[in-house]
Amino acid sequence: MASSMLYGAENLANIRGRVYPNGLEFTGSDLHGRKSFLKINLASGNSNLRGISKRLIVPKCSVSVPRPASQPRFIQHKKEAFWFYRFLSIAYDNVFNPGHYTEDMRDEALEPADLNSRDMIVVDVGGGTGFTTLGIVKHVDAKNVTILDQSPHQLAKAKQKEPLKECKIIEGDAEDLPFKTDYADRYISAGSIEYWPDPQRGIKEAYRVLKIGGKACIIGPVYPTYWLSRFFADMFMLFPKEEEYIEWFEKAGFKDVKITRIGPKWYRGVRCHGLIIGCSVTGVKPVSGDSLLQLGPKVEELRKPVNPFVFLARFLVGVMAAGYYAMVPIYMWLKDQIVPKGQPI
């Protein structure tokens, strides 16, 4: 069994007055969370920013120190993620989404992507069951949308949804996309980056497949500050900090990078526990062609084969950590019911 699995394919606080060497400025932060923007303007694709450094205003999450992205968590491997979604796909839309990623959150997260034409070519990378795609096809003709995911079990759910019948649905790798350079008008990826072994590589691929002026939109987690949530986050999957998203986009060559904070309404803007879907990050491709960023071989390709019993142990620990994050939205919903509105929770 283990061998076959292995090879189966709280509030926010601002820190002011800190100078950030790349001239980033986080603006418009909102204690209760919903439409704050973090902005960065790039001078050119992969060059340093021009001008003087600016004051950095960052959320409290920057005080904590997560494990670096180069040290993958227990479900931040393609093989573990494959089997994790083999089981999660059974109840993904009915169990996971109501607690972590609602339709209102989805529509708000897609707003910065500027889906303003029915004729746009859109790729939905890590599209899974098509939950985010359902939001995309409200604005873009389904025949112009491609859903890509490594999980056939998730994609099988997408194929069953009537509004997605005309979408192209393919299996693929977010770090090695099967699209030509300068192909798409929009790149969307929701709830996927947390499983990428090399997020920088995936964002570099997003840059490559977009046309000049095209926009990438990645919707993903935010890192917790509460100690117990940090513990389980660092075991479960990748929870990036907001400034990490910006750094990855900048290095890939994107300009006009922005972050929109999102979250379930019953959290009332609380982010100390982290959010599995907590922000929408966008960036514009300024010039045609591939990103100038140079990367080495894929991280996972460098690893030696894993002992199947080690794999099974990793997988089970990761699932236990996921169980903690299944309980967090229930806890926050109960607090929202008990604590009077207008008071911090």
Coordinates of N, CA and C in Angstrom, one line a residue, residues 200-316:
Q200 N 8.7 29.5 -6.5 CA 9.3 30.5 -7.4 C 9.3 30.0 -8.8
R201 N 9.5 28.7 -9.0 CA 9.4 28.1 -10.3 C 8.0 28.2 -10.9
G202 N 7.0 27.9 -10.1 CA 5.7 28.0 -10.6 C 5.3 29.4 -11.0
I203 N 5.7 30.4 -10.3 CA 5.4 31.8 -10.6 C 6.2 32.2 -11.8
K204 N 7.4 31.7 -12.0 CA 8.2 31.9 -13.2 C 7.4 31.4 -14.4
E205 N 6.8 30.2 -14.3 CA 6.0 29.6 -15.4 C 4.8 30.4 -15.7
A206 N 4.2 31.0 -14.6 CA 3.0 31.9 -14.8 C 3.4 33.0 -15.7
Y207 N 4.6 33.6 -15.5 CA 5.1 34.7 -16.3 C 5.3 34.3 -17.7
R208 N 5.9 33.1 -17.9 CA 6.2 32.7 -19.3 C 5.0 32.5 -20.2
V209 N 3.9 31.9 -19.6 CA 2.8 31.6 -20.5 C 1.9 32.8 -20.7
L210 N 2.1 33.9 -20.0 CA 1.2 35.0 -20.3 C 1.7 35.9 -21.5
K211 N 0.7 36.5 -22.1 CA 1.1 37.5 -23.2 C 1.6 38.7 -22.5
I212 N 2.2 39.6 -23.3 CA 2.6 40.9 -22.8 C 1.3 41.7 -22.3
G213 N 1.4 42.2 -21.1 CA 0.2 42.9 -20.6 C -0.7 42.0 -19.9
G214 N -0.5 40.7 -19.9 CA -1.3 39.7 -19.3 C -1.1 39.7 -17.8
K215 N -2.1 39.2 -17.0 CA -2.1 39.3 -15.6 C -2.2 38.0 -14.9
A216 N -1.3 37.7 -14.0 CA -1.3 36.5 -13.1 C -2.0 36.8 -11.8
C217 N -2.8 35.9 -11.4 CA -3.6 36.0 -10.1 C -3.4 34.7 -9.3
I218 N -2.7 34.8 -8.2 CA -2.5 33.6 -7.4 C -3.2 33.8 -6.1
I219 N -4.1 32.9 -5.7 CA -4.9 33.0 -4.5 C -4.5 31.9 -3.6
G220 N -4.0 32.3 -2.4 CA -3.4 31.2 -1.5 C -3.4 31.6 -0.1
P221 N -2.7 30.8 0.7 CA -2.7 31.0 2.2 C -1.9 32.2 2.7
V222 N -2.0 32.5 3.9 CA -1.2 33.4 4.6 C -0.7 32.8 5.9
Y223 N 0.5 33.2 6.3 CA 1.2 32.5 7.5 C 0.6 32.9 8.8
P224 N 0.4 32.0 9.7 CA -0.1 32.3 11.1 C 0.9 32.9 12.0
T225 N 0.4 33.6 13.1 CA 1.3 34.1 14.1 C 1.1 33.4 15.4
Y226 N -0.1 32.8 15.7 CA -0.4 32.1 16.9 C 0.5 30.8 16.9
W227 N 1.1 30.6 18.1 CA 2.2 29.5 18.1 C 1.7 28.1 17.7
L228 N 0.5 27.7 18.2 CA 0.0 26.4 17.9 C -0.3 26.3 16.4
S229 N -0.9 27.3 15.8 CA -1.2 27.3 14.4 C 0.0 27.3 13.6
R230 N 1.1 28.0 14.0 CA 2.4 28.0 13.3 C 2.9 26.6 13.3
F231 N 2.8 25.9 14.4 CA 3.4 24.5 14.6 C 2.7 23.6 13.5
F232 N 1.4 23.6 13.4 CA 0.7 22.8 12.5 C 0.9 23.2 11.0
A233 N 0.9 24.5 10.8 CA 1.2 25.1 9.5 C 2.5 24.6 8.9
D234 N 3.5 24.6 9.8 CA 4.9 24.2 9.3 C 5.0 22.7 9.1
M235 N 4.0 21.9 9.6 CA 4.0 20.5 9.3 C 3.1 20.2 8.1
F236 N 2.1 21.0 7.9 CA 1.1 20.7 6.9 C 1.5 21.0 5.5
M237 N 1.6 22.3 5.1 CA 1.9 22.8 3.8 C 2.4 24.2 3.8
L238 N 2.7 24.7 2.7 CA 3.4 26.0 2.6 C 2.3 27.1 2.9
F239 N 2.6 27.9 3.9 CA 1.8 29.1 4.2 C 2.8 30.3 4.0
P240 N 2.8 30.9 2.9 CA 3.8 32.0 2.7 C 3.4 33.3 3.4
K241 N 4.4 34.1 3.7 CA 4.1 35.5 4.2 C 3.8 36.4 3.0
E242 N 3.1 37.5 3.3 CA 2.7 38.3 2.2 C 3.9 38.9 1.4
E243 N 5.0 39.2 2.1 CA 6.1 39.8 1.4 C 6.8 38.7 0.6
E244 N 6.7 37.4 1.0 CA 7.2 36.4 0.2 C 6.6 36.3 -1.2
Y245 N 5.2 36.4 -1.2 CA 4.5 36.5 -2.5 C 5.1 37.6 -3.4
I246 N 5.2 38.8 -2.8 CA 5.7 39.9 -3.6 C 7.1 39.6 -4.1
E247 N 8.0 39.1 -3.3 CA 9.3 38.7 -3.7 C 9.4 37.8 -4.9
W248 N 8.5 36.7 -4.8 CA 8.5 35.7 -5.9 C 8.0 36.4 -7.2
F249 N 7.0 37.2 -7.1 CA 6.5 37.9 -8.3 C 7.5 38.8 -8.9
E250 N 8.2 39.6 -8.0 CA 9.2 40.5 -8.4 C 10.3 39.8 -9.1
K251 N 10.8 38.8 -8.5 CA 12.0 38.0 -9.1 C 11.6 37.5 -10.5
A252 N 10.4 37.0 -10.6 CA 10.0 36.5 -11.9 C 9.9 37.5 -13.0
G253 N 9.7 38.8 -12.6 CA 9.7 39.9 -13.6 C 8.4 40.6 -13.6
F254 N 7.4 40.3 -12.8 CA 6.1 41.0 -12.8 C 6.2 42.4 -12.3
K255 N 5.4 43.3 -12.8 CA 5.3 44.7 -12.3 C 3.9 44.9 -11.8
D256 N 3.7 46.0 -11.1 CA 2.4 46.4 -10.5 C 1.8 45.3 -9.7
V257 N 2.6 44.7 -8.8 CA 2.2 43.6 -8.0 C 1.4 44.1 -6.8
K258 N 0.3 43.5 -6.6 CA -0.7 43.9 -5.5 C -1.2 42.6 -4.8
I259 N -1.5 42.9 -3.5 CA -2.1 41.8 -2.7 C -3.4 42.3 -2.2
T260 N -4.5 41.6 -2.3 CA -5.8 41.8 -1.7 C -6.0 40.8 -0.7
R261 N -6.3 41.2 0.6 CA -6.6 40.3 1.6 C -8.0 39.9 1.6
I262 N -8.2 38.6 1.8 CA -9.6 38.0 1.8 C -9.6 37.0 3.0
G263 N -10.8 36.6 3.4 CA -11.0 35.6 4.4 C -12.5 35.4 4.7
P264 N -12.8 34.3 5.4 CA -14.3 34.1 5.7 C -14.8 35.2 6.6
K265 N -16.0 35.6 6.4 CA -16.6 36.8 7.1 C -16.6 36.6 8.6
W266 N -16.7 35.3 9.0 CA -16.8 35.0 10.5 C -15.5 35.1 11.2
Y267 N -14.4 35.3 10.4 CA -13.1 35.5 11.0 C -12.9 37.0 11.5
R268 N -13.7 37.9 10.9 CA -13.7 39.3 11.3 C -12.3 39.9 11.1
G269 N -11.6 39.5 10.1 CA -10.3 40.0 9.8 C -9.2 39.4 10.6
V270 N -9.4 38.4 11.5 CA -8.4 37.8 12.3 C -7.5 36.9 11.4
R271 N -6.2 37.1 11.5 CA -5.3 36.3 10.7 C -4.2 35.6 11.5
C272 N -4.4 35.6 12.8 CA -3.3 35.0 13.7 C -3.2 33.5 13.5
H273 N -4.3 32.9 13.1 CA -4.3 31.4 12.9 C -3.8 31.1 11.5
G274 N -3.6 32.1 10.7 CA -3.3 31.8 9.2 C -4.6 31.5 8.5
L275 N -4.6 31.6 7.2 CA -5.7 31.3 6.4 C -5.3 30.4 5.3
I276 N -6.0 29.4 5.0 CA -5.7 28.5 3.9 C -6.0 29.3 2.6
I277 N -7.0 30.1 2.6 CA -7.2 31.0 1.5 C -7.3 32.4 2.1
G278 N -6.2 33.2 2.0 CA -6.1 34.4 2.7 C -5.8 35.6 1.9
C279 N -5.3 35.5 0.6 CA -5.0 36.6 -0.2 C -5.0 36.3 -1.6
S280 N -5.2 37.4 -2.4 CA -5.1 37.3 -3.9 C -4.0 38.2 -4.4
V281 N -3.0 37.6 -5.0 CA -1.8 38.3 -5.5 C -1.8 38.4 -7.0
T282 N -1.7 39.7 -7.5 CA -1.7 39.9 -8.9 C -0.4 40.6 -9.4
G283 N 0.0 40.3 -10.6 CA 1.1 41.0 -11.2 C 0.9 41.0 -12.7
V284 N 1.5 42.0 -13.4 CA 1.3 42.2 -14.8 C 2.7 41.9 -15.5
K285 N 2.6 41.2 -16.6 CA 3.8 40.9 -17.4 C 4.1 42.1 -18.3
P286 N 5.3 42.7 -18.1 CA 5.6 43.9 -18.8 C 6.2 43.7 -20.3
V287 N 6.8 42.6 -20.5 CA 7.4 42.4 -21.8 C 7.2 40.9 -22.2
S288 N 7.2 40.7 -23.5 CA 6.9 39.3 -24.0 C 8.1 38.4 -23.8
G289 N 7.9 37.1 -23.9 CA 9.0 36.2 -23.7 C 9.0 35.5 -22.3
D290 N 10.0 34.8 -22.1 CA 10.2 34.1 -20.8 C 10.8 35.0 -19.8
S291 N 10.7 34.6 -18.5 CA 11.3 35.4 -17.4 C 12.8 35.3 -17.5
L292 N 13.5 36.3 -17.1 CA 14.9 36.4 -17.1 C 15.5 35.6 -15.9
L293 N 14.6 35.2 -15.0 CA 15.1 34.5 -13.8 C 15.7 33.2 -14.1
Q294 N 16.9 32.9 -13.6 CA 17.5 31.6 -13.9 C 17.4 30.7 -12.6
L295 N 16.9 29.5 -12.9 CA 16.7 28.5 -11.8 C 17.4 27.2 -12.1
G296 N 17.8 26.5 -11.1 CA 18.4 25.2 -11.3 C 17.4 24.1 -11.6
P297 N 17.8 22.9 -11.5 CA 16.9 21.7 -11.7 C 15.8 21.8 -10.7
K298 N 14.7 21.1 -11.1 CA 13.5 21.0 -10.2 C 14.0 20.4 -8.8
V299 N 13.4 20.9 -7.7 CA 13.7 20.4 -6.4 C 13.5 18.9 -6.3
E300 N 12.3 18.5 -6.6 CA 11.9 17.1 -6.4 C 12.7 16.2 -7.3
E301 N 13.2 16.6 -8.4 CA 14.0 15.7 -9.3 C 15.4 15.4 -8.7
L302 N 15.8 16.3 -7.8 CA 17.1 16.1 -7.1 C 17.1 15.1 -6.0
R303 N 15.9 14.8 -5.5 CA 15.8 14.0 -4.3 C 15.9 12.5 -4.7
K304 N 16.5 11.8 -3.7 CA 16.6 10.3 -3.9 C 15.3 9.7 -3.6
P305 N 15.0 8.5 -4.1 CA 13.8 7.8 -3.9 C 13.5 7.7 -2.4
V306 N 12.2 7.8 -2.0 CA 11.9 7.8 -0.6 C 11.4 6.4 -0.2
N307 N 11.9 6.0 1.0 CA 11.4 4.8 1.5 C 9.9 4.8 1.7
P308 N 9.2 3.8 1.2 CA 7.7 3.9 1.3 C 7.2 4.0 2.7
F309 N 7.8 3.5 3.7 CA 7.4 3.6 5.0 C 7.6 5.0 5.6
V310 N 8.7 5.7 5.1 CA 8.9 7.1 5.4 C 7.9 7.9 4.8
F311 N 7.5 7.6 3.5 CA 6.5 8.4 2.8 C 5.2 8.2 3.6
L312 N 4.8 7.0 4.0 CA 3.5 6.8 4.6 C 3.5 7.6 6.0
A313 N 4.6 7.6 6.7 CA 4.7 8.4 8.0 C 4.5 9.8 7.7
R314 N 5.2 10.4 6.7 CA 5.0 11.8 6.3 C 3.6 12.1 6.0
F315 N 3.0 11.3 5.2 CA 1.6 11.5 4.7 C 0.7 11.5 5.9
L316 N 0.8 10.6 6.8 CA -0.1 10.5 8.0 C 0.1 11.7 8.9

